[in-house]
XYZ file of C-alpha atoms in Angstrom:
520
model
C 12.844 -20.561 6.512
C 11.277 -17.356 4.853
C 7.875 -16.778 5.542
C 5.167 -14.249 5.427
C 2.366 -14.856 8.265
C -1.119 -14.874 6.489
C -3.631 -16.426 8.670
C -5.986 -17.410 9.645
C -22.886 9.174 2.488
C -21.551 12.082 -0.024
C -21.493 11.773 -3.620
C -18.725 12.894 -5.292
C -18.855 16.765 -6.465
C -20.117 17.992 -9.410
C -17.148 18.651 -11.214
C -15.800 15.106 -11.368
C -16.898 13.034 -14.242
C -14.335 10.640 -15.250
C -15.422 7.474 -16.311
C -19.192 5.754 -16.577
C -21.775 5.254 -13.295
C -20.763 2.300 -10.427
C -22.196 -0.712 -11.055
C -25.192 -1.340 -8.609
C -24.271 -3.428 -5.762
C -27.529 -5.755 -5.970
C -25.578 -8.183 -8.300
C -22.216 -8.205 -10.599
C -22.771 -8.571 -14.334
C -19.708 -9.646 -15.078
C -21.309 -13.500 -14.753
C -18.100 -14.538 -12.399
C -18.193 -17.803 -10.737
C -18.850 -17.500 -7.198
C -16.223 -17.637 -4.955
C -15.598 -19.063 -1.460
C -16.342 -16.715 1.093
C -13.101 -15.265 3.287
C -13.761 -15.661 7.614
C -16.548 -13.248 8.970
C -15.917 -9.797 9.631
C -17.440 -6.932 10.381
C -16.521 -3.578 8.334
C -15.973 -0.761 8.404
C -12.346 -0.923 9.586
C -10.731 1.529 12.238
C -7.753 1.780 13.874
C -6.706 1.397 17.895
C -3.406 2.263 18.950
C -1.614 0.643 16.433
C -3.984 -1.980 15.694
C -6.354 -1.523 12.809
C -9.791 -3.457 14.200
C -13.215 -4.206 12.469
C -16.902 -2.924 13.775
C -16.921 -5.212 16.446
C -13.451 -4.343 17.904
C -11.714 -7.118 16.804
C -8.677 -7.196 15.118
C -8.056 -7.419 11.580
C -4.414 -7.929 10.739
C -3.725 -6.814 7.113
C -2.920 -9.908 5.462
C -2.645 -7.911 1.629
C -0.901 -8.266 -1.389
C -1.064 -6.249 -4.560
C -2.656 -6.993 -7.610
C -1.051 -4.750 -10.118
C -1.815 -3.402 -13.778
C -4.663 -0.992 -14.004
C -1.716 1.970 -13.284
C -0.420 0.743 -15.872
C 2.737 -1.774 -16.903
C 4.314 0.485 -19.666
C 7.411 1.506 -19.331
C 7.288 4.758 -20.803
C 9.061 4.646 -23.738
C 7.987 3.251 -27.124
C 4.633 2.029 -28.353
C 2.317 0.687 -25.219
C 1.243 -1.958 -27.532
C 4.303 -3.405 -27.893
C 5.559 -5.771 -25.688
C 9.072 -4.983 -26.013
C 8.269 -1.585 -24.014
C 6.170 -3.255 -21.192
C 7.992 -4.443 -18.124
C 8.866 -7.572 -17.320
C 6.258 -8.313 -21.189
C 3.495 -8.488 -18.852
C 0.954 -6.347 -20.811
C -1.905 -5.380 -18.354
C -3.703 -3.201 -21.077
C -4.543 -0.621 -18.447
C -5.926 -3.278 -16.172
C -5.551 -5.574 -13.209
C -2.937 -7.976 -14.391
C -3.842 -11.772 -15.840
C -7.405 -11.250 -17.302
C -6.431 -12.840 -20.526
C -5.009 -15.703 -18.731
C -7.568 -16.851 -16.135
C -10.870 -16.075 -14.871
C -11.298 -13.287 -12.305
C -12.855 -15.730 -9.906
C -9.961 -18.382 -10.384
C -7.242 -15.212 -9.558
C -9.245 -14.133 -6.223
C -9.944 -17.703 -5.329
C -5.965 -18.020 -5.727
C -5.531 -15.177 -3.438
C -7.754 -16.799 -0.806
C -6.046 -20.210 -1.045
C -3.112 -17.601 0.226
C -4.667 -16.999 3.545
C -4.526 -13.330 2.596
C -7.565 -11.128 3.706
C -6.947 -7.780 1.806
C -5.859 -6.874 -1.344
C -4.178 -3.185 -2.570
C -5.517 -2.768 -5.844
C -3.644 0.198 -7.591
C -4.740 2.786 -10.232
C -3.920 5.775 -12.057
C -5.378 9.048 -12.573
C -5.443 8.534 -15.874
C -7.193 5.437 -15.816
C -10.204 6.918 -13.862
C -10.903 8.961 -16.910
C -9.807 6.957 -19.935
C -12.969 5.727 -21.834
C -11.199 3.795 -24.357
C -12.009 0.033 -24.858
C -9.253 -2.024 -23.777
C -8.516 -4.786 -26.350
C -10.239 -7.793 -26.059
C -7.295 -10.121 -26.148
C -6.450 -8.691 -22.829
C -9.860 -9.931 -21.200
C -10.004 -13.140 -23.024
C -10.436 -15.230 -19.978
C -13.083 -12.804 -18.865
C -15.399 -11.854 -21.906
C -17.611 -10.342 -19.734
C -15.772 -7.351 -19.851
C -14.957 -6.941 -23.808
C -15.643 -3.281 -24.769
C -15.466 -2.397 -21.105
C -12.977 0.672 -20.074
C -10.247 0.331 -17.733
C -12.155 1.860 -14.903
C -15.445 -0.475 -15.390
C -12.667 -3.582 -15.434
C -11.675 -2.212 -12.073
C -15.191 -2.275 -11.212
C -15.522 -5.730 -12.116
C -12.136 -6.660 -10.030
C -13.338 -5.015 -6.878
C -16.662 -7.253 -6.986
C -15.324 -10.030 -7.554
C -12.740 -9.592 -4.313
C -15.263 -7.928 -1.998
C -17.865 -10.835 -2.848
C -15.030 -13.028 -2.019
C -15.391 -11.511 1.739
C -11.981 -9.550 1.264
C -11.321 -6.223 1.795
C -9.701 -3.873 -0.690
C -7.656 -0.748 -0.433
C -7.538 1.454 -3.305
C -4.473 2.756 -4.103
C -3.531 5.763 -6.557
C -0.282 4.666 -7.610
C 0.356 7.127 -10.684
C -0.905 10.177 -12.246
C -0.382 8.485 -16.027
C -0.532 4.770 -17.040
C 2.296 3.309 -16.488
C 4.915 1.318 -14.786
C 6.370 3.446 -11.649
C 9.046 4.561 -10.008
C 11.610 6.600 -11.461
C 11.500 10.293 -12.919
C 9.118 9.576 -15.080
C 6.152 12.382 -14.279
C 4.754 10.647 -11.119
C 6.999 11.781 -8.927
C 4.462 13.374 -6.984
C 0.630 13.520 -6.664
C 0.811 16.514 -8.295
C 3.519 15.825 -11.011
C 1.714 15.121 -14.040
C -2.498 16.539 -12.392
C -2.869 19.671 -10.334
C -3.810 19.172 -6.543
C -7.073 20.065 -7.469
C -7.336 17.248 -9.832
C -5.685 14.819 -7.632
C -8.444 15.636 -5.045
C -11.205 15.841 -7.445
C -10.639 11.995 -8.546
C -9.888 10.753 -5.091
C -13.528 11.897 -4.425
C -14.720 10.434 -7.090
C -13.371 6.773 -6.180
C -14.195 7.349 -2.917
C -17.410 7.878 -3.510
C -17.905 5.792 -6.421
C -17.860 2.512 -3.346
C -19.112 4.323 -0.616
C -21.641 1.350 -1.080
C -19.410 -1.380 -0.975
C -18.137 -1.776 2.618
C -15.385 -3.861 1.859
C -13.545 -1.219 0.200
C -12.337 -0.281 3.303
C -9.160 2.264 2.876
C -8.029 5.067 0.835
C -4.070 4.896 -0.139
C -3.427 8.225 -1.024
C -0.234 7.973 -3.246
C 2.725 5.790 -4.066
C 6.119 6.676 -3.452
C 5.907 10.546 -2.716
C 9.953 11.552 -4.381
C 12.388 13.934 -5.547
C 11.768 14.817 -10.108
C 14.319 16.405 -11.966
C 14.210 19.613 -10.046
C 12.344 19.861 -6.803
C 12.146 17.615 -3.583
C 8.920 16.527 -1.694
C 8.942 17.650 2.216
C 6.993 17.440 5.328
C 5.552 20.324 6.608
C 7.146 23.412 5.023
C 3.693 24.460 3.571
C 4.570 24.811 -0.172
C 3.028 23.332 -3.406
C 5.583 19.863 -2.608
C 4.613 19.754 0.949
C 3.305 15.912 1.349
C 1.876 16.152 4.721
C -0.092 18.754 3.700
C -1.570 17.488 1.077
C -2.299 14.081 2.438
C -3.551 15.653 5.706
C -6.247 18.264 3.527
C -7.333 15.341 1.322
C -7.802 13.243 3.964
C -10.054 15.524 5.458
C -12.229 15.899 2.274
C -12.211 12.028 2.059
C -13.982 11.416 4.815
C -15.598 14.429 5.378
C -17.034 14.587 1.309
C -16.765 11.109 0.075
C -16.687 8.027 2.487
C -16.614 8.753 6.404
C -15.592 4.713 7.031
C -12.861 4.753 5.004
C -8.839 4.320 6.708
C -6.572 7.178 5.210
C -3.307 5.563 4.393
C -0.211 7.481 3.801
C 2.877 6.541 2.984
C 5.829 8.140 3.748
C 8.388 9.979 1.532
C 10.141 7.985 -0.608
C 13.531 9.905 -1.680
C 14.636 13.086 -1.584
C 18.045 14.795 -2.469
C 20.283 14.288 -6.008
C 21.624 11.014 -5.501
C 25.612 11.571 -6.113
C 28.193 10.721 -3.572
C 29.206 13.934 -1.655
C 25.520 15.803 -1.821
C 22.574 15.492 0.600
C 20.182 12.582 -0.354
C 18.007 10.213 1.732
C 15.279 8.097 2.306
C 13.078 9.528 4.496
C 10.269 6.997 5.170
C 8.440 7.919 7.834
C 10.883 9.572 9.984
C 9.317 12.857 9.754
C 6.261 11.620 11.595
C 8.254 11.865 15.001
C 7.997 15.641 14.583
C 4.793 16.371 12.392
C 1.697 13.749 12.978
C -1.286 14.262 11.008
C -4.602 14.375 12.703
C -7.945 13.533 10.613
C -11.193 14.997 11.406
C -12.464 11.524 12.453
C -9.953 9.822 14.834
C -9.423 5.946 14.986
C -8.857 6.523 10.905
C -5.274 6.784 10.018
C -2.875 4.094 8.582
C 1.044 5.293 7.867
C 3.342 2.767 5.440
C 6.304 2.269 3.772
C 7.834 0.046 1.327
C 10.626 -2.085 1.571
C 12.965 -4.079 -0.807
C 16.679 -5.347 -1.101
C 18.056 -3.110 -3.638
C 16.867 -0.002 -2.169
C 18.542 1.536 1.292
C 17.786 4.200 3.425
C 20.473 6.488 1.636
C 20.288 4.019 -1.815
C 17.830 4.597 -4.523
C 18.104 1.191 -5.645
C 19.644 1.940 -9.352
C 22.300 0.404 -11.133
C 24.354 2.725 -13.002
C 22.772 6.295 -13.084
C 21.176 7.378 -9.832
C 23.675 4.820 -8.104
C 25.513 5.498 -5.462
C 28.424 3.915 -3.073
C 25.482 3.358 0.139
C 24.725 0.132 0.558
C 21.625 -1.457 0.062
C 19.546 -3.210 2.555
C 20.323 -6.427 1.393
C 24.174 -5.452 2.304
C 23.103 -5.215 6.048
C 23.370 -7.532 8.857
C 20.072 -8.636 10.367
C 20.429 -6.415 13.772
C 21.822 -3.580 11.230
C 18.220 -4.088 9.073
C 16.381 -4.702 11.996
C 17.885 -1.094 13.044
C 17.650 0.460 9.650
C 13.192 -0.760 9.584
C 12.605 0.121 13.492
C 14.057 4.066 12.904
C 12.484 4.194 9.441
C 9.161 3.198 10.253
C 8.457 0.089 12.691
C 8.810 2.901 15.473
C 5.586 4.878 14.640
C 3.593 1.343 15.702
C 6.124 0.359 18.639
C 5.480 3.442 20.538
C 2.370 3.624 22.249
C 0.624 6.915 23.419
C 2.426 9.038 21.555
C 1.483 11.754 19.112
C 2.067 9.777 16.303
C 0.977 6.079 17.443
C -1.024 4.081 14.518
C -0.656 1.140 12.310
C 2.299 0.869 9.927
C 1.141 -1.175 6.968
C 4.166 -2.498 5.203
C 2.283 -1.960 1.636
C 4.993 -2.984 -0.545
C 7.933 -5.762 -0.047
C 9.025 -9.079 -2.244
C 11.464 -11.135 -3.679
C 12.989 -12.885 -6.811
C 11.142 -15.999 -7.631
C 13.123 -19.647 -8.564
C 15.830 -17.522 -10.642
C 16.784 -15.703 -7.221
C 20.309 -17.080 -7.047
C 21.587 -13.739 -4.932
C 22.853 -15.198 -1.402
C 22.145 -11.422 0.110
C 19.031 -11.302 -1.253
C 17.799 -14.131 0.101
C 19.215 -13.297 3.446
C 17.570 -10.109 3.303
C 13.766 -11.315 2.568
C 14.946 -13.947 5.139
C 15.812 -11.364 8.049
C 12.884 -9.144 7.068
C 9.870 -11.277 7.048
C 11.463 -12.597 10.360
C 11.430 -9.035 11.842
C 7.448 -8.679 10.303
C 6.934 -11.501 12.400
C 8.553 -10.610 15.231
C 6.641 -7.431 14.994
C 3.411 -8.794 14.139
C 2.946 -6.455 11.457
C 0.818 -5.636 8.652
C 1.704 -6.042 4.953
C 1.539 -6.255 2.073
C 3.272 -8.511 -0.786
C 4.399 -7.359 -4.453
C 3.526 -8.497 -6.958
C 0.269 -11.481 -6.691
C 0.186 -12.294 -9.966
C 2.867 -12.520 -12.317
C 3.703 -14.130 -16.105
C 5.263 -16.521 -16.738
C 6.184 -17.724 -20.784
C 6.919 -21.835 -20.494
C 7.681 -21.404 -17.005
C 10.198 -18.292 -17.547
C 9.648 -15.123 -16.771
C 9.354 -12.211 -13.961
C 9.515 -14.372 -10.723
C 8.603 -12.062 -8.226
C 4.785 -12.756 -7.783
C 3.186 -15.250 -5.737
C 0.916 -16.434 -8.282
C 1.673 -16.961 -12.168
C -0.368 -18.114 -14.819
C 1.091 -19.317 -18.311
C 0.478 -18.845 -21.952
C 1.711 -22.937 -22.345
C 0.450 -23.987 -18.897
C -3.172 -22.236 -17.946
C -3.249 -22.117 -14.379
C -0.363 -22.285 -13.364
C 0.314 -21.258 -9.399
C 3.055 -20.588 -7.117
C 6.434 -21.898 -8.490
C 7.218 -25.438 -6.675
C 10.634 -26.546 -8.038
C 13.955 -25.048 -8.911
C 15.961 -23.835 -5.946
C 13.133 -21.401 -4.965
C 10.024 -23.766 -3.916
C 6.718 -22.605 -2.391
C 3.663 -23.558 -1.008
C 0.224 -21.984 0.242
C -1.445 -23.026 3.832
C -4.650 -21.932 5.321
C -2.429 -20.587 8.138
C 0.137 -18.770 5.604
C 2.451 -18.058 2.745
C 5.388 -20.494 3.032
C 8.514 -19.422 0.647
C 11.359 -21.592 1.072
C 14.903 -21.828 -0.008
C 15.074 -25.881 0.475
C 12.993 -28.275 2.820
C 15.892 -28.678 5.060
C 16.139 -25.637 6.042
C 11.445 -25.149 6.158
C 9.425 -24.991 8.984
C 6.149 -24.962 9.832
C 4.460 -21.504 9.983
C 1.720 -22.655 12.232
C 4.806 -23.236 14.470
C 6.281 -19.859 13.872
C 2.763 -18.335 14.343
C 1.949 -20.340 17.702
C 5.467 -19.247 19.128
C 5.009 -15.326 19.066
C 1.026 -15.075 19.166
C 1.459 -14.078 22.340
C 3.217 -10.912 21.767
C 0.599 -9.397 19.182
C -3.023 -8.838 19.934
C -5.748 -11.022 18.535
C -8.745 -10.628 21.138
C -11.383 -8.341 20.515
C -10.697 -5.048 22.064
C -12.452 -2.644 24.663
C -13.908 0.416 23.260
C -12.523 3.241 24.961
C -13.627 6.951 24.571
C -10.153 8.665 24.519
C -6.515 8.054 24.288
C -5.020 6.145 26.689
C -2.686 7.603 28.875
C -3.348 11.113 27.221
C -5.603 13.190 29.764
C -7.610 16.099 28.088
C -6.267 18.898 30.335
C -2.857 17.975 28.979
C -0.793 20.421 27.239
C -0.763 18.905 23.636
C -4.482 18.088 23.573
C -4.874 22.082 24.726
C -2.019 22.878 21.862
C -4.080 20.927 19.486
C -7.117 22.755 19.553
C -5.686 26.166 19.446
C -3.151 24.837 16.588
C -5.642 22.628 13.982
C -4.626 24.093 10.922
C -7.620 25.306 8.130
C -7.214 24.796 4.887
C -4.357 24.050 2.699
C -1.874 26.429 4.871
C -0.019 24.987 7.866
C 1.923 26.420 10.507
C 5.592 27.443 10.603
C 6.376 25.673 13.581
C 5.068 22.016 12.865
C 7.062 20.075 15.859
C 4.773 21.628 17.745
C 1.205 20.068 16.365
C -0.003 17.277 17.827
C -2.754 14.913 18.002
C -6.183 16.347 18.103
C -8.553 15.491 21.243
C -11.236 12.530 20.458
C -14.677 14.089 20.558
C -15.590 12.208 23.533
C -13.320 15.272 25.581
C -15.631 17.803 27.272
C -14.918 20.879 25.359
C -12.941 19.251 22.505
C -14.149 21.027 19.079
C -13.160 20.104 15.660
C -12.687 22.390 13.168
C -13.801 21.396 9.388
């Protein structure tokens, strides 16, 4: 049995001035049909430990999945118009993926008939300031937003999911429009945009749904890695230097744009020349054992990582070029993947009271859909989403929505709509069958081998945390004449520059210490 548990103000500065105004958040124009509200909560969202809670301390699991195409689904090479160069032929036109197939309010009513709660909605820098009409066969379903731009069809998708009741994470994904991840000029936050401009347009969506308080996080940038020449690091202070930047922009977020939102960063993604016999790795979020960031507003920070069978922690995932003789995580055992996900990243969460305690949000993980035939890969997604529920952790699946030509086509997303079949949901037949619950996403290899994941859920509720929890005014178990809060204070870097012994930063003291000062 696979399964993935789903259950139950600062304007932005001057100088930024991609795109048109926000739509007012009395009423959406884009004449959606209403749909059914998600369970109550209470935003904004902050985190506890490694929790991430709503306004009334109770906890709100990240339930997510992504709903790709406005960074784009070209492939780089060739005209973006044809779909020959567009991966997997699903042409998103620069927005979220299956507007000319269904109704927005059909797609988010399909994500709620998920049990999912949140939703990662990526886009690109580019995007933010392309005013081009898309084409109006890609928003045929939706003709409410013919001669709209890319970033007012983003608009229109986060209405329609934040009137649904769910939350929404924006996620910069790439600097140009297009499909990610390779060498391919996205590299990096700052591969293809300066810093400045990176920063510049993260105020500006910030800011641009500071109104909206179901946009509720901020995820800084999609699989930080190695271009043709230079590696990303964590903490050496230079132009690459990833904890540095996300730490500084951070800051500005919710010091200049949105004080509510979470600040999600992910960790780095690959660094090294991947040929047997030099250095190359995986990092994830190893480094955070040694360098933690610390926001100016505590209770705000959200680490991830991504997760899939064909990568590894010292495999890139290619075939061919870029490949080397690692093995992938699908090659693992279950305790050796188990192993490979607790040192990688689960750690950061399992460790209370440490420097670098918070939520890990697994933003990224899937699987092949009915033409899956790989034995390993099954057993991978098998002995993973066991572990996330073992765990209790937060995630997030890729892709939602997928599509599908007469039933054939990229498998991988939960939800598929089809040029000869409108409406068309998750797969159920071939030797891949799935179903939705209230309670959960069921995927299952054959109903011999399903189960309940009610049951599943029942049987380990007890080891995660759903009660509302205690508001506390420091860190437990950290006292403030301790010698890191004291090391904090003196060492909170300023500006863009950071020290040249990062092991020892640590976490800065909540504001509720006597004598704890935080520098802007």
């Amino acid at each position: 049995m696979l399964g993935v548990l789903a259950g139950a103000s600062v304007a932005p500065p001057a100088t930024a001035e991609p795109g048109p105004a926000a739509p007012a958040r009395a009423g959406h124009t884009t004449e959606l049909a209403a749909v059914r509200p998600a369970e109550a909560w209470t935003p904004p969202l902050s985190t506890r430990g490694r929790y991430v809670v709503d306004a009334d301390g109770d906890r709100f699991k990240l339930k997510s999945g992504n709903w790709h195409g406005a960074s784009g689904t070209w492939t780089g090479a060739g005209s973006p118009d044809d779909p020959a160069n567009i991966h997997a032929g699903e042409k998103s036109d620069r927005m979220p993926l299956g507007l000319d197939r269904a109704p927005m309010s059909e797609i988010v009513a399909g994500f709620r008939e998920l049990g999912l709660n949140s939703v990662r909605l990526p886009f690109s820098n580019e995007m933010v300031h392309d005013t081009r009409p898309v084409a109006d066969a890609s928003v045929a379903a939706n003709p409410a937003l013919k001669g709209k731009t890319p970033l007012q069809g983003y608009d229109a998708a986060v209405g329609a999911l934040t009137d649904a009741g769910l939350a929404v994470i924006l996620n910069n994904h790439t600097n140009t429009t297009r499909w990610c991840c390779g060498v391919d000029g996205n590299e990096r936050w700052n591969a293809s945009r300066s810093t400045e401009v990176w920063e510049s347009d993260w105020l500006f969506m910030a800011g641009r749904y500071r109104d909206d308080p179901r946009v509720v996080g901020a995820d800084l940038y999609n699989e930080v890695r190695r271009s043709v020449l230079d590696d990303p690091n964590w903490g050496l202070g230079d132009r690459h230097d990833w904890f540095a930047a996300s730490q500084h922009l951070g800051d500005r977020i919710l010091q200049e744009a949105n004080p509510d939102l979470l600040v999600i960063v992910e960790g780095i993604n690959w660094t090294g020349i991947p040929v047997d016999g030099l250095p190359y790795e995986r990092p994830t979020l190893e480094p955070v054992q040694r360098l933690s960031h610390t926001l100016v507003r505590s209770g705000k920070l959200v680490y991830s990582a991504h997760f899939y069978d064909y990568t590894g922690p010292n495999h890139t995932g290619a075939t061919g070029t870029g490949e080397t003789s690692d093995p992938r995580n699908r090659d693992f055992s279950r305790s050796q993947l188990h192993d490979v996900l607790r040192r990688q990243a689960f750690y950061v969460a399992s460790q209370a009271n440490r420097h670098f305690t918070a939520p890990v949000w697994i933003s990224e993980f899937g699987v092949g859909g009915r033409e899956e035939t790989g034995a390993k890969q099954r057993a991978w997604f098998r002995h993973f989403v066991d572990y996330l529920i073992e765990t209790d952790a937060d995630f997030a699946y890729w892709p939602l929505v997928g599509w599908h030509e007469d039933r054939k086509g990229n498998g991988w997303a939960l939800l598929h709509w089809d040029s000869y079949r409108p409406g068309l949901r998750v797969a159920r037949d071939g030797p891949w069958t799935a179903k939705t619950r209230n309670s959960g996403i069921q995927i299952r290899v054959d109903d011999a081998s399903a189960g309940d994941l009610r049951d599943a859920e029942a049987g380990r509720s007890a080891r995660g945390r759903d009660r509302p929890f205690v508001p506390v005014a420091a860190l437990a178990g950290v006292k403030a004449g301790d010698r890191q809060v004291s090391n904090s204070r003196r060492r909170r870097p300023v500006g863009p520059r950071w020290p040249r012994r990062p092991h020892r930063r640590s976490r800065c003291c909540p504001v509720a210490w006597p004598g704890c000062r935080r520098r802007p």
